């Protein structure tokens, strides 16, 4: 509730900040040496300010997009008379994500935003200052907003320090010949606020430029670091990590697939145009592409999905599976009725894992952090690797109580929820897949399902 109230104040706060720095500064310059901005300086500065207003308004109001309800992977539309035969290991790597809250397949690079309440195409993060998701459709507007904000504040910083230097140089003159006390306080606040804001926005801008050059979203940078962490864990444990209920999964290095070269990355991120002027033009069109299909660099085998397999993202199953069956429920020897029954059992197992109701209260079950599981059994699979959110031993790699492995933090101390992602959906993104979807996948694999 408190977070919602703060979100409503974010846009007005940014608006007041822009107005304070842009217009009160020019008003002050009329009263202190060396006087107001000249015509050229005024035109340049106010043009930058207008571009800020336009870009910020578009970053706030542009729809971040949504995944089409009827979206299916490209392979679904191909001839299925002779589907390719793939191994269970390949199937685990080439899994198709499913969003339980949207009740729909989740395209590559999309994530379920806990604020927008839907899956967002190529979601970078949910920005609290624009009160909107930075996504495939809003990223160019957000990028232009940061560029013009940094440019305008750098220009204003020069004007502010120039006037501050004059006051310092004239510090030995009689006070009545210089600015008044309110004017000096005003100038001081302008310098402090502009400097701090410039520093913070510049950090965000440089981070966004770095991501644009590598075609890496903020969420994907978290996933890359998470994958590196799992590789280090697996390297110390013979190449395998333990999934729920003793399942062992082989972890191999996987290259980020969407880095297609700096120029192509920038072109894709800035709306698909190679026109540099359009990158900076505040009225440039919002990207018209779907945001669900992206070119890959081909470093990995066709069909390999991102993010890489993560044993801690696997749902807890009703019965142990073969290690090759990660992320996939395979019951080739069951009749359709038994398949439904097995699915119901998995649902019950998941229900028991996630929540137990006691007198109206809810106790959420989360998987223990890696270091606790490792320490308890010296790295061997343990039978009871889940704990209640109310337990005192809940912890993660960085010490956040009650968060489990989905609370893993990157080197910057961020977890997925800090980027606006719905962790309950995202971390266990293969959980509670409807039986109809499972049967459809079996048909894609060329398995014949007969009536009883």
XYZ file of C-alpha atoms in Angstrom:
452
model
C 0.000 0.000 0.000
C 2.810 2.383 0.948
C 4.647 1.512 -2.269
C 1.531 2.381 -4.290
C 1.246 5.779 -2.612
C 4.891 6.590 -3.307
C 4.455 5.556 -6.950
C 1.669 8.111 -7.358
C 4.023 10.846 -6.149
C 6.928 9.865 -8.402
C 5.800 11.583 -11.604
C 4.741 14.818 -9.861
C 8.080 14.847 -8.017
C 10.049 14.494 -11.262
C 7.897 17.203 -12.852
C 8.588 19.601 -9.981
C 12.293 18.791 -10.112
C 12.510 19.553 -13.831
C 10.590 22.804 -13.362
C 12.689 23.860 -10.356
C 16.016 23.305 -12.099
C 14.942 24.613 -15.501
C 12.935 27.726 -14.707
C 13.822 28.916 -11.211
C 17.476 28.932 -12.252
C 16.787 31.215 -15.208
C 14.739 33.489 -12.970
C 17.635 33.680 -10.476
C 20.138 34.514 -13.211
C 18.373 37.847 -13.783
C 19.364 38.902 -10.235
C 23.004 37.796 -9.963
C 26.148 38.363 -11.997
C 26.920 37.920 -14.820
C 23.214 38.279 -15.584
C 20.679 36.227 -17.536
C 21.555 33.805 -20.288
C 22.265 35.372 -23.660
C 20.034 34.600 -26.615
C 22.082 31.672 -27.893
C 22.440 30.081 -24.459
C 18.735 30.546 -23.726
C 17.683 28.912 -27.008
C 19.957 25.895 -26.509
C 19.022 25.374 -22.856
C 15.282 25.773 -23.304
C 15.317 23.524 -26.362
C 16.914 20.807 -24.239
C 14.276 21.401 -21.562
C 11.440 21.067 -24.084
C 12.967 17.798 -25.318
C 13.067 16.581 -21.712
C 9.351 17.322 -21.262
C 8.396 15.556 -24.485
C 10.587 12.486 -23.904
C 9.513 12.159 -20.282
C 5.828 12.422 -21.169
C 6.201 9.736 -23.823
C 8.217 7.476 -21.493
C 5.412 7.786 -18.925
C 2.380 7.453 -21.188
C 3.458 5.045 -23.952
C 1.934 1.603 -23.521
C 4.790 -0.812 -22.678
C 2.990 -3.478 -24.673
C 1.575 -6.878 -23.906
C 2.037 -10.394 -25.208
C -0.658 -11.346 -27.754
C -3.013 -13.917 -26.256
C -2.682 -16.186 -29.269
C 1.111 -15.988 -29.444
C 2.875 -19.268 -30.161
C 6.520 -20.060 -30.883
C 7.413 -19.993 -34.546
C 7.869 -23.763 -34.582
C 4.166 -24.203 -33.749
C 3.220 -22.906 -37.179
C 5.473 -25.237 -39.097
C 4.494 -28.562 -40.620
C 4.110 -31.010 -37.753
C 3.822 -34.146 -39.904
C 7.468 -34.985 -39.261
C 8.536 -33.146 -36.112
C 12.244 -33.340 -35.258
C 13.369 -35.891 -32.719
C 15.133 -34.287 -29.774
C 16.665 -35.761 -26.664
C 15.352 -35.092 -23.191
C 18.432 -32.998 -22.455
C 17.841 -30.836 -25.528
C 14.191 -30.516 -24.564
C 15.193 -29.229 -21.132
C 17.402 -26.549 -22.642
C 14.857 -25.572 -25.301
C 11.960 -25.335 -22.883
C 9.092 -22.937 -23.491
C 8.225 -20.673 -20.577
C 4.640 -20.309 -19.411
C 3.120 -17.501 -17.316
C 0.678 -18.818 -14.749
C -0.940 -15.450 -14.068
C -1.467 -14.534 -17.718
C -2.304 -18.177 -18.491
C -0.335 -17.929 -21.706
C 3.013 -18.834 -23.217
C 5.755 -16.345 -22.431
C 7.921 -15.185 -25.373
C 11.690 -14.799 -25.067
C 12.839 -11.751 -23.067
C 9.368 -11.062 -21.677
C 8.647 -10.981 -17.942
C 5.589 -10.624 -15.758
C 5.575 -7.165 -14.154
C 4.142 -7.118 -10.633
C 3.039 -3.482 -11.112
C 1.570 -3.637 -14.619
C 0.052 -7.076 -13.827
C 0.926 -8.589 -17.192
C 3.823 -9.963 -19.224
C 5.829 -7.137 -20.813
C 7.705 -7.718 -24.128
C 11.471 -7.308 -23.700
C 11.042 -5.910 -20.224
C 14.089 -3.996 -18.994
C 12.670 -2.940 -15.621
C 9.717 -1.115 -14.134
C 10.893 2.455 -13.620
C 9.434 4.092 -10.502
C 10.185 7.586 -11.855
C 8.255 7.165 -15.088
C 5.648 4.956 -13.351
C 5.885 2.709 -16.372
C 7.783 -0.298 -17.650
C 10.901 0.271 -19.717
C 10.227 -2.238 -22.460
C 10.684 -2.901 -26.159
C 8.207 -0.100 -26.893
C 9.175 2.503 -24.292
C 12.958 2.066 -24.242
C 13.709 4.610 -27.038
C 11.657 7.286 -25.232
C 13.334 6.454 -21.925
C 16.769 6.613 -23.553
C 16.057 10.024 -25.091
C 14.760 11.290 -21.753
C 18.012 10.298 -20.035
C 20.117 11.820 -22.826
C 18.371 15.177 -22.773
C 18.264 15.244 -18.961
C 22.020 14.668 -18.695
C 22.767 17.183 -21.464
C 20.570 19.902 -19.947
C 21.912 19.394 -16.433
C 25.532 19.459 -17.634
C 24.782 22.755 -19.396
C 23.051 24.127 -16.290
C 25.936 22.977 -14.092
C 28.284 25.189 -16.090
C 26.021 28.234 -15.593
C 25.626 27.562 -11.877
C 29.313 27.131 -11.156
C 30.170 30.170 -13.256
C 27.948 32.310 -11.018
C 29.211 30.574 -7.906
C 32.789 31.363 -8.944
C 31.953 35.047 -9.408
C 30.420 35.210 -5.916
C 33.525 33.548 -4.469
C 35.849 35.920 -6.294
C 33.870 38.905 -4.964
C 33.676 37.571 -1.403
C 35.721 40.509 -0.029
C 33.407 43.137 -1.471
C 30.680 44.798 0.654
C 27.640 42.529 0.976
C 25.238 45.124 -0.450
C 27.115 44.905 -3.781
C 26.525 41.177 -4.084
C 23.535 38.827 -4.048
C 21.114 38.794 -1.154
C 20.976 35.955 1.359
C 17.833 34.367 -0.219
C 19.509 34.518 -3.635
C 22.634 32.813 -2.286
C 20.515 30.114 -0.606
C 18.607 29.622 -3.862
C 21.858 29.284 -5.799
C 23.253 26.880 -3.210
C 20.197 24.620 -3.444
C 20.326 24.710 -7.233
C 23.973 23.619 -7.223
C 23.389 20.828 -4.707
C 20.182 19.485 -6.290
C 21.492 19.730 -9.842
C 24.810 18.079 -8.957
C 23.226 15.172 -7.099
C 20.573 14.658 -9.749
C 23.161 14.851 -12.527
C 25.291 12.216 -10.808
C 22.413 9.769 -10.307
C 20.915 10.257 -13.765
C 24.372 9.977 -15.369
C 24.935 6.628 -13.676
C 21.576 5.403 -14.961
C 22.308 6.811 -18.419
C 25.740 5.144 -18.655
C 24.294 1.868 -17.405
C 21.537 2.079 -20.009
C 24.026 2.894 -22.789
C 26.124 -0.104 -21.772
C 23.047 -2.331 -21.900
C 22.033 -0.879 -25.259
C 25.470 -1.606 -26.739
C 25.330 -5.217 -25.592
C 21.574 -5.632 -26.195
C 21.263 -6.644 -22.541
C 18.304 -5.542 -20.455
C 18.673 -4.829 -16.751
C 16.858 -8.075 -15.945
C 19.074 -10.033 -18.347
C 22.200 -8.646 -16.678
C 20.830 -10.158 -13.453
C 20.269 -13.463 -15.283
C 23.802 -13.410 -16.724
C 25.277 -12.931 -13.265
C 22.988 -15.621 -11.866
C 24.154 -18.037 -14.581
C 27.804 -17.273 -13.763
C 27.061 -17.988 -10.096
C 25.495 -21.353 -10.937
C 28.490 -22.238 -13.130
C 30.865 -21.570 -10.232
C 28.714 -23.714 -7.944
C 28.560 -26.541 -10.476
C 32.290 -26.386 -11.173
C 32.944 -27.092 -7.492
C 30.470 -29.987 -7.495
C 31.531 -31.914 -10.578
C 29.378 -30.039 -13.099
C 26.006 -30.888 -11.545
C 23.628 -29.074 -9.198
C 20.730 -30.470 -7.214
C 17.176 -29.628 -8.138
C 14.137 -30.301 -5.947
C 13.683 -33.792 -4.525
C 17.225 -34.904 -5.415
C 17.072 -34.287 -9.167
C 20.575 -33.585 -10.518
C 21.001 -31.146 -13.409
C 24.127 -30.651 -15.487
C 25.103 -26.972 -15.760
C 27.109 -25.862 -18.795
C 28.168 -22.407 -19.908
C 25.627 -20.735 -22.182
C 26.372 -17.610 -24.214
C 23.977 -14.679 -24.186
C 22.134 -15.073 -27.515
C 20.901 -11.534 -28.282
C 24.213 -9.679 -28.659
C 24.313 -9.270 -32.454
C 27.008 -6.581 -32.692
C 27.148 -3.070 -31.240
C 25.639 -1.284 -34.242
C 22.834 -3.805 -34.731
C 22.158 -3.813 -30.999
C 21.726 -0.035 -30.962
C 19.552 -0.088 -34.076
C 17.276 -2.734 -32.544
C 17.063 -0.966 -29.202
C 16.305 2.445 -30.696
C 13.241 1.333 -32.588
C 14.763 -0.569 -35.492
C 16.027 2.469 -37.397
C 19.632 3.234 -38.348
C 18.865 6.951 -38.679
C 20.912 8.615 -35.933
C 18.754 11.757 -36.098
C 15.681 9.636 -35.350
C 17.427 8.299 -32.246
C 17.513 11.845 -30.838
C 14.287 13.241 -32.286
C 11.796 13.401 -29.363
C 8.826 12.826 -31.694
C 10.239 9.624 -33.196
C 7.670 6.875 -33.628
C 7.254 4.148 -31.051
C 8.642 0.798 -32.344
C 6.064 -0.994 -34.481
C 7.587 -4.479 -34.326
C 5.929 -7.102 -32.132
C 8.605 -7.309 -29.463
C 8.303 -11.092 -29.172
C 10.822 -12.255 -31.802
C 14.488 -11.248 -31.733
C 17.505 -12.055 -33.851
C 20.131 -14.246 -32.171
C 23.870 -14.496 -32.708
C 23.868 -18.252 -33.361
C 26.497 -19.081 -30.724
C 24.177 -21.689 -29.205
C 22.313 -24.561 -30.837
C 18.981 -23.648 -32.518
C 16.104 -23.725 -30.052
C 18.267 -23.019 -26.998
C 16.334 -20.645 -24.799
C 17.340 -17.866 -22.444
C 17.646 -17.707 -19.443
C 19.757 -20.852 -18.990
C 18.459 -23.748 -16.883
C 18.409 -22.984 -13.166
C 17.725 -25.907 -10.800
C 16.200 -23.545 -8.261
C 13.584 -22.441 -10.781
C 12.272 -25.977 -11.071
C 8.944 -26.765 -9.401
C 8.894 -29.427 -6.739
C 7.524 -32.645 -8.231
C 5.345 -35.368 -6.813
C 7.874 -38.060 -7.724
C 11.571 -38.035 -8.697
C 12.406 -37.710 -12.372
C 15.384 -38.662 -14.462
C 18.042 -35.884 -14.326
C 17.608 -35.358 -18.064
C 13.980 -34.390 -17.546
C 14.627 -30.964 -16.012
C 11.766 -28.501 -16.453
C 9.679 -31.126 -18.326
C 7.081 -33.563 -16.970
C 7.347 -36.753 -19.057
C 4.841 -39.581 -18.597
C 5.019 -41.442 -21.912
C 3.848 -44.677 -20.319
C 0.601 -43.237 -18.893
C -2.880 -43.266 -20.325
C -4.719 -39.920 -20.688
C -6.631 -40.596 -17.436
C -3.417 -41.413 -15.587
C -1.816 -38.321 -17.092
C -4.559 -36.158 -15.588
C -4.163 -37.914 -12.227
C -0.400 -37.386 -12.277
C -0.938 -33.741 -13.052
C -3.328 -33.385 -10.106
C -0.709 -34.915 -7.844
C 1.855 -32.415 -9.057
C -0.609 -29.639 -8.349
C -1.117 -30.882 -4.803
C 2.628 -31.175 -4.262
C 3.084 -27.656 -5.477
C 0.221 -26.414 -3.312
C 1.801 -28.021 -0.251
C 5.124 -26.431 -1.138
C 3.765 -22.944 -1.681
C 1.181 -22.464 1.017
C -0.266 -24.196 4.049
C -3.355 -22.633 5.601
C -3.638 -22.534 9.357
C -6.655 -20.720 10.749
C -6.809 -18.317 7.810
C -3.071 -17.591 7.832
C -0.709 -18.520 5.001
C 2.765 -19.996 5.449
C 4.714 -19.795 2.180
C 7.135 -22.617 1.455
C 10.384 -21.566 -0.215
C 13.471 -23.477 -1.208
C 16.426 -23.106 1.115
C 19.398 -21.115 -0.159
C 22.223 -23.033 -1.779
C 24.748 -22.578 1.028
C 22.325 -24.017 3.604
C 21.550 -27.058 1.478
C 25.259 -27.565 0.812
C 26.272 -27.247 4.438
C 23.549 -29.589 5.737
C 24.608 -32.599 3.686
C 28.085 -31.648 2.434
C 26.774 -31.075 -1.059
C 24.640 -34.207 -1.403
C 20.886 -33.973 -2.150
C 18.788 -33.495 0.954
C 15.233 -34.680 1.407
C 13.774 -31.616 3.103
C 15.195 -28.618 1.278
C 12.204 -26.275 1.787
C 11.335 -24.030 4.701
C 8.459 -21.815 5.771
C 8.720 -18.080 5.302
C 8.181 -17.734 9.066
C 11.144 -20.002 9.917
C 14.110 -18.340 11.540
C 16.661 -20.111 9.344
C 15.425 -18.530 6.096
C 18.295 -16.755 4.399
C 19.921 -16.234 1.024
C 23.429 -15.683 -0.289
C 23.400 -12.102 0.966
C 21.526 -12.605 4.213
C 17.962 -11.535 3.327
C 15.726 -13.451 5.695
C 12.695 -15.288 4.374
C 13.531 -15.055 0.691
C 15.024 -18.391 -0.345
C 16.832 -18.880 -3.635
C 14.414 -16.624 -5.504
C 15.765 -13.896 -3.225
C 19.280 -14.314 -4.630
C 20.939 -10.942 -5.120
C 23.453 -9.882 -7.747
C 26.666 -7.988 -7.008
C 24.670 -4.759 -6.788
C 22.398 -6.205 -4.101
C 19.386 -6.394 -6.449
C 16.892 -9.206 -6.797
C 14.280 -9.651 -9.509
C 11.547 -7.897 -7.582
C 13.715 -4.756 -7.436
C 13.275 -4.511 -11.207
C 9.501 -4.869 -10.952
C 9.398 -8.582 -11.778
C 6.811 -10.786 -10.093
C 9.169 -13.273 -8.451
C 6.497 -15.847 -7.647
C 5.753 -16.130 -11.351
C 9.203 -15.533 -12.762
C 11.379 -17.704 -10.580
C 9.153 -20.761 -10.822
C 8.196 -19.948 -14.394
C 7.518 -23.581 -15.347
C 5.107 -24.181 -12.471
C 1.403 -25.086 -12.801
C 1.407 -25.522 -16.569
C -2.117 -26.564 -17.645
C -2.627 -30.123 -18.784
C -3.789 -28.878 -22.191
C -0.453 -27.149 -22.671
C 1.455 -30.265 -21.618
C -0.519 -32.381 -24.073
C 0.133 -29.858 -26.834
C 3.844 -30.145 -26.176
C 3.643 -33.907 -26.388
C 1.982 -33.620 -29.781
C 4.804 -31.363 -30.928
C 7.261 -34.089 -29.953
C 5.441 -36.513 -32.261
C 3.883 -38.617 -29.522
C 0.524 -40.157 -30.326
C -2.137 -39.773 -27.642
C -5.000 -42.234 -28.044
C -8.397 -42.242 -26.435
C -9.041 -44.877 -23.732
